[in-house]
Amino acid sequence: MDIQKLENLLKEVKAGKTSIEKALAQLKSLPFEDLGFTRIDHHRSLRKGFPEVIWGEGKSSGQILSIVRQLKKKGQNVLITRLEKRKAIDIQKVFPKSRYYPRSNVLTYLTQPVKPTGKGTILVVTAGTTDIPVAEEAVVTAQVMGNRVETLYDVGVAGIHRLLAEREKLETARVLIVVAGMEGALPSVVGGLVDRPVVAVPTSIGYGTSFGGVTALLAMLNSCASGVAVVNIDNGFGAGYIASLMNKM
Amino acid sequence: MDIQKLENLLKEVKAGKTSIEKALAQLKSLPFEDLGFTRIDHHRSLRKGFPEVIWGEGKSSGQILSIVRQLKKKGQNVLITRLEKRKAIDIQKVFPKSRYYPRSNVLTYLTQPVKPTGKGTILVVTAGTTDIPVAEEAVVTAQVMGNRVETLYDVGVAGIHRLLAEREKLETARVLIVVAGMEGALPSVVGGLVDRPVVAVPTSIGYGTSFGGVTALLAMLNSCASGVAVVNIDNGFGAGYIASLMNKM
Amino acid sequence: MDIQKLENLLKEVKAGKTSIEKALAQLKSLPFEDLGFTRIDHHRSLRKGFPEVIWGEGKSSGQILSIVRQLKKKGQNVLITRLEKRKAIDIQKVFPKSRYYPRSNVLTYLTQPVKPTGKGTILVVTAGTTDIPVAEEAVVTAQVMGNRVETLYDVGVAGIHRLLAEREKLETARVLIVVAGMEGALPSVVGGLVDRPVVAVPTSIGYGTSFGGVTALLAMLNSCASGVAVVNIDNGFGAGYIASLMNKM
Amino acid sequence: MDIQKLENLLKEVKAGKTSIEKALAQLKSLPFEDLGFTRIDHHRSLRKGFPEVIWGEGKSSGQILSIVRQLKKKGQNVLITRLEKRKAIDIQKVFPKSRYYPRSNVLTYLTQPVKPTGKGTILVVTAGTTDIPVAEEAVVTAQVMGNRVETLYDVGVAGIHRLLAEREKLETARVLIVVAGMEGALPSVVGGLVDRPVVAVPTSIGYGTSFGGVTALLAMLNSCASGVAVVNIDNGFGAGYIASLMNKM
Amino acid sequence: MDIQKLENLLKEVKAGKTSIEKALAQLKSLPFEDLGFTRIDHHRSLRKGFPEVIWGEGKSSGQILSIVRQLKKKGQNVLITRLEKRKAIDIQKVFPKSRYYPRSNVLTYLTQPVKPTGKGTILVVTAGTTDIPVAEEAVVTAQVMGNRVETLYDVGVAGIHRLLAEREKLETARVLIVVAGMEGALPSVVGGLVDRPVVAVPTSIGYGTSFGGVTALLAMLNSCASGVAVVNIDNGFGAGYIASLMNKM
Amino acid sequence: MDIQKLENLLKEVKAGKTSIEKALAQLKSLPFEDLGFTRIDHHRSLRKGFPEVIWGEGKSSGQILSIVRQLKKKGQNVLITRLEKRKAIDIQKVFPKSRYYPRSNVLTYLTQPVKPTGKGTILVVTAGTTDIPVAEEAVVTAQVMGNRVETLYDVGVAGIHRLLAEREKLETARVLIVVAGMEGALPSVVGGLVDRPVVAVPTSIGYGTSFGGVTALLAMLNSCASGVAVVNIDNGFGAGYIASLMNKM
Amino acid sequence: MDIQKLENLLKEVKAGKTSIEKALAQLKSLPFEDLGFTRIDHHRSLRKGFPEVIWGEGKSSGQILSIVRQLKKKGQNVLITRLEKRKAIDIQKVFPKSRYYPRSNVLTYLTQPVKPTGKGTILVVTAGTTDIPVAEEAVVTAQVMGNRVETLYDVGVAGIHRLLAEREKLETARVLIVVAGMEGALPSVVGGLVDRPVVAVPTSIGYGTSFGGVTALLAMLNSCASGVAVVNIDNGFGAGYIASLMNKM
Amino acid sequence: MDIQKLENLLKEVKAGKTSIEKALAQLKSLPFEDLGFTRIDHHRSLRKGFPEVIWGEGKSSGQILSIVRQLKKKGQNVLITRLEKRKAIDIQKVFPKSRYYPRSNVLTYLTQPVKPTGKGTILVVTAGTTDIPVAEEAVVTAQVMGNRVETLYDVGVAGIHRLLAEREKLETARVLIVVAGMEGALPSVVGGLVDRPVVAVPTSIGYGTSFGGVTALLAMLNSCASGVAVVNIDNGFGAGYIASLMNKM
């Protein structure tokens, strides 16, 4: 039953053609989704100011282009993650204003200026330089969602003074994203230095028993510092997203 | 918004006090669950003839008794799984007609006769005698749900002739539940002998690398026989339940 | 001992050349398989109307062609799974009427029309679009086995309204196959909405701790919904096969 | 070198007894912690209004009492987690105003009223009733840290209408903690319904392949919903703590 | 169809009451097991001189006693493994001539003298003294099956000279069983010293990353020495059994 | 100290130049290996009639050729495993009489006829056709070591009649090697049918939860049939080797 | 062949009764161990000044007492690890001068003063207070082996200033043992601060995904700091032992 | 605050422009890192005589060249690990005096002679020839750090006499690095033969259940020999580094 039908039902009630009892019965059995339920979803999109993220993996350039065209029509900004360079080139041919980040395989296409809706700064910290691609995915995600983002790279725990030298940066951030592979110890140390939520992102950096990031993940889940929560391995996007939700609170 | 409010809204439409446009808007934003959605759930219960299973673990005797009393009022039959003997005694004091199966820690309490709604026979097969407690959970579940159940115990693959000697039983069953621990090979062999769906139940029987049933589970998931699907380790209830759904088709 | 020998033995008994005792002894030691045992297998094939599935992986185009030729002679329909495109081209050159599904790497070759022996509809549901290749393997398998199949794609739990909007489709299916990667939650939700058996298929879609489908598999095995059984990761064929067995009950 | 020594050094500089060069050299080699570094830590405590959580496991009643006495002197509120009932009784004998939560093994001792510093409501949701002990640890933690907490228990995904019936509660919360064992699917569904950060807590509820909460954990890490971050299995405290940090932003 | 029926069928053929065609058809559809198939199993028992092993775990004293009584009637020797002391006492009350080995939880009851059918010596070697219970299970099994068994205990690889000092013993054995926990290295060293098959038995001795014997098992499976095959963790019985099969070749 | 020195020492003793005490002292401190210890190794080689197996992986064609040349000089037969086709071609150019088995990546080079020293037949059984490469490695190994080998391929447990039809072959073998991937159930069934040692070889055949052969391995280790021992995944060589040791007993 | 036989052989050579050739042949085939090989082992003991450690687990009080008595006769100091309190009481009754450490289940019995042979200080560091039992095992082991040991407890990375406040202690140690459970991050931080070898000891402290110390172990193996090596979970003894070897270099 | 500011502060104190109280307050709040903290790091570098190791993986030739140029300016020696041949060629074009080790993917560039600061010999032992690349990484690392290194390759435990024949070499080394894949047993045997610390390095050599080195790692962690500590799989660099630290003690 679509809106038209619902309108007709109300008209019939008004006109006395359908009794209230019958109308009630029909309404109760209405598939709820016909009652504009999807509009709620629409509202969510508007409220968030960030309607759609495209997961690039497993989609052809053609499929992606088709989605981007639809989003452009609606005047929405676009974020594509896990996009191979080859496909990015295809998309940039059609949308030359889009921007591709080759380290993190992210593409953004801004059809309208990003509104700065985040209240403070999100600080993205990495243990090593090889963690930067994952960090960048978080950075771009948070920026496109309207946040001011700063970075602090290559401050792993084996040279703790490099981290401590940046205490001010750590303490002034409103939300922190900490990205680390190998033993994944950095979020524990950072979590002990700040009073803000820390989103920990394990990366698949390492070899042998790093098990593609599992060791870093486990370490982060077992952090002896309070105030740390964890996302999936290499999930820079997820970290940027939830950090943005926090920064808008 | 409850039914009363909905009725009032319709009355206002009928009386012309609320325009159709406004009514439409209000209806669209109605929490759908107020439209009798939960009634659907009620219907499901009636349709299944088996409204509620109680998971006994982690509930006190008092809590369980309270639930059973409510179900009794509604005239529903009761199945309690994972019920320690100690609690079963408490329940049988209050409901002496209930029946407890100590091997499988299952208790049934029939407030009305079970209707035989299953169309054929469900055959429950085990590899060893130590698998019987899990099998019994499946048997009782299927029986309480209205199925005729037969059993074929201790026909593991190391003595394949014991199984083959019962080919007729295997071939006349409408649904088969095959319960095995250790190497979990029996569902593959049974699956190769019959044309009916086989529900495989790994058990935690074994030692060393049986890993509490994981080995049997993995073997069953990798069955080279078609027509086999698997439930969780020691999940006799789940096997009995889905087998019953099939047998009523 | 083949049939000829058995016949001769009986003739000798009849003619009094062999005593009943000796005949008994000989019969007891007969390799049972010579007694037409394989015929039973043959019967199974006929009964199922679906004699042979070819696992394409690890077989050369030549080997596959040779098997297909034999099956064609017997007038049997053919289903080949896990068939690389390269080999599919080889086969389609020889059997141009065969049909290849490149997404799911399945090839069908119908030497006779498929008989519609399934009693109801099998509904194949996926959480995301990347799960479709596995779903398609299930769809084609079920169709070739004589079932009416419908699909409901991209209704994952993160946008639960998309699923709920299709409740009618869910409720009218006779058997449901639910295909999901990542957290594998969809079968639990679907299993809670329907009264029919749900065959859950984990897919290897995901990254990091999705562990190639293991996370989805574990989630499905631990479904809090009753009525769910699970097949191996990416095993669309197995799901289609057992769903077909159910739909013919 | 303590403050006294530092003061003396400055006096010597002032008095010309120590050259500026020598003073600089001495200052450079000062153990930084002597320069009031620990005071920073002290500041953190004051700022948070929540200085010390005691991990009860592995500590004797005597050890715990001694710590509580020290904290009481400083006028600080106390939260003790993982405290066996036996030890709780010992502590309540000495501090009868302390409050023990036997389900979650948490004890609180408020030496001063909790200041309501959280800005909105933290909603704690559970999939089943057996998840409540972990949820309660989160509830008490968040309350003692100055947050208004609401709960929504037993709304697991197998009966999705129970969850959907409470959409208003979900949508008005500022932070959500979602607690689930077994297949751990609830955070994905909740995460798809709200625009707020979701802290997912896997519990060790389940059997067989639930692997003491690992399955739920993996499912949560692989959530297809954005805006979900995860803490360790059964870590209600950690969830309450980080949710509180968010709610004070 | 039992033997009687088969005899009747042949009589009818002889008497001309049943045509050969009909007899053939009936014979073909005979359940093969009725043709004395189980007799083969009987023959196996006789041939092995070792008909039945009872797995004591999960069986009550009463159940075990009942099985032992049946075996005694047939004049068969009995081996019970994984038998708790408590049950052993029950059995020894009834069968005082039975012998219980408390270290390995094995009970033997010889109703007839063991025939020495093994051709050479089976040598059972352990790495440490804590591995002896598992070794003893192998020793008793092999002895009861008619083998001469020698032992060489506590010759682990960290003191390699202890092992090398016994080279003669190693070289004169016909089959070797090597039992080790922890790093499980002993079978590799032994396998490099002898030309005989080595049956490796991992034990659950160890702590931390010994993972209940998994580490020893994995080491044994990866032995760089040829001529080593492995049984399940703590499976002394299995090792004794297969070593006995070899020693009778 | 080499033999020359030892001889000199004895001469000095004989000549009275060195006292017996001093000679004893010198002998005690002799590095044992100088006493011809490596000769023992030499003896082992001669005794086995099979001195050297070359593991081809990680060695260049040049390195392998150099080893083969040395072995040829000594008149020894050569077996090379895990040899890529590319290297095999290099070797066959130099040693055209060598024979390469491309399915199993094995190369043999017989510099002298193989002596038939095995006492009976080794039967190599596979569950599927994709297991044949691993089986072939076992076959060639056993043949080159002087054994008569028979094969029985594609008799997996899902079509149990195919296996049972070959009972005679199974029962007349002296040693059995059973090769299976997927659920690895075949060794259990075979082990229940024969009285001979069964060497089980898991293969990495399968997908999803077959985990590269781990599932098959675990199933084999947990075999409910006695008389089964296991080698590493895909270790056809190891199986052929130990089976040969047994067949020479 | 024992020394007596060797002496006789030499006498025969001297007397001309045995030719040098024959003597050579006999000597070559001597079991090397008879040549005083075990004496080397004896030498090792003397050299180390620490002959025997008793692993208390799985040994009865009687067995342990018997070993201690033997060691006492030889004037050797004794270290018993993993000794339950109950057994310790038995031993202290007989040897009242022995000392038991109940936290770490270690008992020492000094029959002679410990010689201070370590060259510098071994520093034992822990992350938390619950790690102290494992640390104490290391402390006692190192002390009994003749080392000066200092400790630094409860300086985990979540409060990094506590660790940094003790930099002098860290920098003056000659060898460091770092003990940590949960996320196991401490060795990385310590390793980055010092130029000395760090022996990392994971402990089984934690819950949920700490997996009994596996997470800490993995983190330590993946340390981004150079100069860290790892021992088994909870292996305080092993850490103390190898640290002692280093400190004596 | 940098040194200049600190100097100014002291000058002001001296000049009486700033009170001691104010100066104290300012000093207490100084970011410690400004007090020359990083100089400590500098000192560490000088002290070690080995300032910087470059992890080649994930860095471009350009990035590496830029780092090498900086290090060259400071007159520091360079060690690059995990460097692909392709990049090594790029670097050798610019720095022709650098030396590349293709087996181990290590490049060294000595801008000054290596000072022999190690006190004894480091012995690097391997089980097989395929372990040599990892061993070589350890060898080069230790050499560049100023140690005398000897090697003992291919002395795995399956031919124990090869190892024992080199006892002298083993016993004269000051530190031992033992490299092994497959079952990883060699460190246990070596650890039992020497009184020196053994650094065990598992390698990813093997197949099937070697699990990329995990089996070897687990075996080494569970070594029954005391005096063994372990580094990550294939971490030859880490082993060489910590062995060098020991050898300089």
CSV table of N, CA and C in Angstrom, one decimal, chain B residues 9-75:
chain,number,residue,atom,x,y,z
B,9,LEU,N,-7.7,9.6,15.8
B,9,LEU,CA,-7.3,10.2,14.6
B,9,LEU,C,-8.3,10.0,13.5
B,10,LEU,N,-8.7,8.7,13.3
B,10,LEU,CA,-9.6,8.4,12.3
B,10,LEU,C,-10.9,9.1,12.5
B,11,LYS,N,-11.3,9.1,13.8
B,11,LYS,CA,-12.6,9.8,14.1
B,11,LYS,C,-12.5,11.3,13.7
B,12,GLU,N,-11.4,11.9,14.0
B,12,GLU,CA,-11.2,13.3,13.6
B,12,GLU,C,-11.2,13.5,12.1
B,13,VAL,N,-10.6,12.6,11.4
B,13,VAL,CA,-10.7,12.7,9.9
B,13,VAL,C,-12.2,12.6,9.5
B,14,LYS,N,-12.8,11.6,10.1
B,14,LYS,CA,-14.2,11.4,9.7
B,14,LYS,C,-15.0,12.7,10.0
B,15,ALA,N,-14.7,13.3,11.1
B,15,ALA,CA,-15.5,14.4,11.6
B,15,ALA,C,-15.0,15.7,10.9
B,16,GLY,N,-14.0,15.6,10.1
B,16,GLY,CA,-13.5,16.8,9.4
B,16,GLY,C,-12.7,17.7,10.3
B,17,LYS,N,-12.3,17.2,11.5
B,17,LYS,CA,-11.5,18.0,12.4
B,17,LYS,C,-10.0,18.0,12.0
B,18,THR,N,-9.7,17.0,11.3
B,18,THR,CA,-8.3,16.9,10.9
B,18,THR,C,-8.3,16.7,9.4
B,19,SER,N,-7.5,17.4,8.7
B,19,SER,CA,-7.4,17.3,7.2
B,19,SER,C,-6.7,16.0,6.8
B,20,ILE,N,-7.0,15.5,5.7
B,20,ILE,CA,-6.4,14.3,5.2
B,20,ILE,C,-4.9,14.5,5.1
B,21,GLU,N,-4.4,15.6,4.8
B,21,GLU,CA,-3.0,15.9,4.7
B,21,GLU,C,-2.4,15.7,6.0
B,22,LYS,N,-3.0,16.3,7.0
B,22,LYS,CA,-2.4,16.2,8.4
B,22,LYS,C,-2.4,14.8,8.9
B,23,ALA,N,-3.5,14.1,8.6
B,23,ALA,CA,-3.6,12.7,9.0
B,23,ALA,C,-2.6,11.9,8.4
B,24,LEU,N,-2.4,12.1,7.1
B,24,LEU,CA,-1.3,11.4,6.4
B,24,LEU,C,0.0,11.6,7.1
B,25,ALA,N,0.3,12.8,7.3
B,25,ALA,CA,1.6,13.1,7.9
B,25,ALA,C,1.8,12.4,9.3
B,26,GLN,N,0.7,12.4,10.0
B,26,GLN,CA,0.8,11.8,11.4
B,26,GLN,C,1.0,10.3,11.2
B,27,LEU,N,0.3,9.7,10.3
B,27,LEU,CA,0.3,8.3,10.1
B,27,LEU,C,1.7,7.9,9.6
B,28,LYS,N,2.3,8.7,8.8
B,28,LYS,CA,3.6,8.4,8.3
B,28,LYS,C,4.7,8.3,9.4
B,29,SER,N,4.5,9.1,10.4
B,29,SER,CA,5.5,9.2,11.4
B,29,SER,C,5.1,8.3,12.6
B,30,LEU,N,4.0,7.5,12.4
B,30,LEU,CA,3.7,6.6,13.5
B,30,LEU,C,4.8,5.5,13.7
B,31,PRO,N,5.1,5.3,14.9
B,31,PRO,CA,5.9,4.1,15.2
B,31,PRO,C,5.2,2.9,14.7
B,32,PHE,N,5.7,2.2,13.7
B,32,PHE,CA,5.0,1.1,13.1
B,32,PHE,C,4.6,0.0,14.1
B,33,GLU,N,5.3,-0.1,15.1
B,33,GLU,CA,5.0,-1.2,16.0
B,33,GLU,C,3.7,-1.0,16.7
B,34,ASP,N,3.2,0.2,16.8
B,34,ASP,CA,1.9,0.5,17.4
B,34,ASP,C,0.8,0.0,16.5
B,35,LEU,N,1.1,-0.3,15.3
B,35,LEU,CA,0.1,-0.7,14.4
B,35,LEU,C,-0.2,-2.2,14.5
B,36,GLY,N,0.0,-2.7,15.6
B,36,GLY,CA,-0.4,-4.1,15.7
B,36,GLY,C,0.8,-5.1,15.3
B,37,PHE,N,1.9,-4.5,15.1
B,37,PHE,CA,3.0,-5.3,14.6
B,37,PHE,C,3.3,-6.5,15.5
B,38,THR,N,3.2,-6.3,16.8
B,38,THR,CA,3.5,-7.4,17.7
B,38,THR,C,2.5,-8.5,17.5
B,39,ARG,N,1.4,-8.2,17.0
B,39,ARG,CA,0.4,-9.2,16.8
B,39,ARG,C,0.9,-10.2,15.9
B,40,ILE,N,1.6,-9.8,14.9
B,40,ILE,CA,2.2,-10.8,13.9
B,40,ILE,C,3.0,-11.8,14.7
B,41,ASP,N,3.7,-11.4,15.7
B,41,ASP,CA,4.5,-12.3,16.5
B,41,ASP,C,3.6,-13.3,17.1
B,42,HIS,N,2.5,-12.8,17.6
B,42,HIS,CA,1.5,-13.6,18.3
B,42,HIS,C,1.0,-14.7,17.3
B,43,HIS,N,0.7,-14.2,16.1
B,43,HIS,CA,0.3,-15.2,15.0
B,43,HIS,C,1.3,-16.3,14.8
B,44,ARG,N,2.6,-15.9,14.7
B,44,ARG,CA,3.6,-16.9,14.5
B,44,ARG,C,3.5,-18.0,15.6
B,45,SER,N,3.4,-17.5,16.8
B,45,SER,CA,3.3,-18.5,17.9
B,45,SER,C,2.2,-19.5,17.6
B,46,LEU,N,1.0,-19.0,17.3
B,46,LEU,CA,-0.1,-19.8,17.1
B,46,LEU,C,0.1,-20.8,15.9
B,47,ARG,N,0.6,-20.2,14.9
B,47,ARG,CA,0.9,-21.0,13.7
B,47,ARG,C,1.8,-22.2,13.9
B,48,LYS,N,2.8,-21.9,14.7
B,48,LYS,CA,3.8,-22.9,14.9
B,48,LYS,C,3.3,-24.0,15.9
B,49,GLY,N,2.3,-23.6,16.7
B,49,GLY,CA,1.9,-24.6,17.7
B,49,GLY,C,3.0,-24.8,18.8
B,50,PHE,N,3.9,-23.9,18.9
B,50,PHE,CA,5.0,-24.1,19.8
B,50,PHE,C,5.6,-22.8,20.2
B,51,PRO,N,5.0,-22.2,21.1
B,51,PRO,CA,5.3,-20.7,21.3
B,51,PRO,C,6.6,-20.4,22.0
B,52,GLU,N,7.1,-21.2,22.9
B,52,GLU,CA,8.2,-20.7,23.7
B,52,GLU,C,9.1,-21.8,24.2
B,53,VAL,N,10.3,-21.6,24.0
B,53,VAL,CA,11.4,-22.5,24.5
B,53,VAL,C,12.1,-21.7,25.6
B,54,ILE,N,12.4,-22.4,26.7
B,54,ILE,CA,13.1,-21.7,27.8
B,54,ILE,C,14.6,-22.2,27.8
B,55,TRP,N,15.5,-21.3,27.7
B,55,TRP,CA,16.9,-21.7,27.8
B,55,TRP,C,17.2,-21.7,29.3
B,56,GLY,N,17.5,-22.8,29.9
B,56,GLY,CA,17.5,-22.9,31.4
B,56,GLY,C,18.8,-22.4,32.0
B,57,GLU,N,19.9,-22.4,31.2
B,57,GLU,CA,21.2,-21.9,31.7
B,57,GLU,C,21.1,-20.5,32.2
B,58,GLY,N,21.6,-20.2,33.3
B,58,GLY,CA,21.7,-18.8,33.8
B,58,GLY,C,20.4,-18.2,34.3
B,59,LYS,N,19.4,-19.1,34.4
B,59,LYS,CA,18.2,-18.6,35.0
B,59,LYS,C,18.0,-19.4,36.3
B,60,SER,N,17.5,-18.7,37.3
B,60,SER,CA,17.2,-19.4,38.6
B,60,SER,C,15.9,-20.2,38.5
B,61,SER,N,15.8,-21.2,39.5
B,61,SER,CA,14.5,-21.9,39.5
B,61,SER,C,13.3,-21.0,39.6
B,62,GLY,N,13.5,-20.0,40.4
B,62,GLY,CA,12.3,-19.1,40.6
B,62,GLY,C,12.0,-18.4,39.3
B,63,GLN,N,13.0,-17.9,38.5
B,63,GLN,CA,12.7,-17.3,37.3
B,63,GLN,C,12.0,-18.2,36.3
B,64,ILE,N,12.5,-19.4,36.3
B,64,ILE,CA,11.9,-20.4,35.3
B,64,ILE,C,10.5,-20.7,35.7
B,65,LEU,N,10.3,-20.9,37.0
B,65,LEU,CA,8.9,-21.3,37.5
B,65,LEU,C,7.9,-20.1,37.1
B,66,SER,N,8.4,-18.9,37.2
B,66,SER,CA,7.5,-17.8,36.9
B,66,SER,C,7.1,-17.8,35.4
B,67,ILE,N,8.1,-18.1,34.5
B,67,ILE,CA,7.8,-18.2,33.1
B,67,ILE,C,6.9,-19.3,32.8
B,68,VAL,N,7.2,-20.5,33.4
B,68,VAL,CA,6.3,-21.7,33.2
B,68,VAL,C,4.9,-21.4,33.6
B,69,ARG,N,4.7,-20.7,34.7
B,69,ARG,CA,3.3,-20.4,35.2
B,69,ARG,C,2.6,-19.5,34.1
B,70,GLN,N,3.3,-18.5,33.6
B,70,GLN,CA,2.7,-17.7,32.5
B,70,GLN,C,2.3,-18.5,31.3
B,71,LEU,N,3.2,-19.4,30.9
B,71,LEU,CA,2.9,-20.2,29.7
B,71,LEU,C,1.7,-21.2,30.0
B,72,LYS,N,1.7,-21.7,31.2
B,72,LYS,CA,0.6,-22.6,31.5
B,72,LYS,C,-0.7,-21.9,31.4
B,73,LYS,N,-0.8,-20.7,31.9
B,73,LYS,CA,-2.0,-19.9,31.8
B,73,LYS,C,-2.5,-19.8,30.3
B,74,LYS,N,-1.6,-19.6,29.4
B,74,LYS,CA,-1.9,-19.5,28.0
B,74,LYS,C,-2.2,-20.8,27.4
B,75,GLY,N,-2.0,-21.9,28.2
B,75,GLY,CA,-2.3,-23.2,27.6
B,75,GLY,C,-1.2,-23.7,26.7
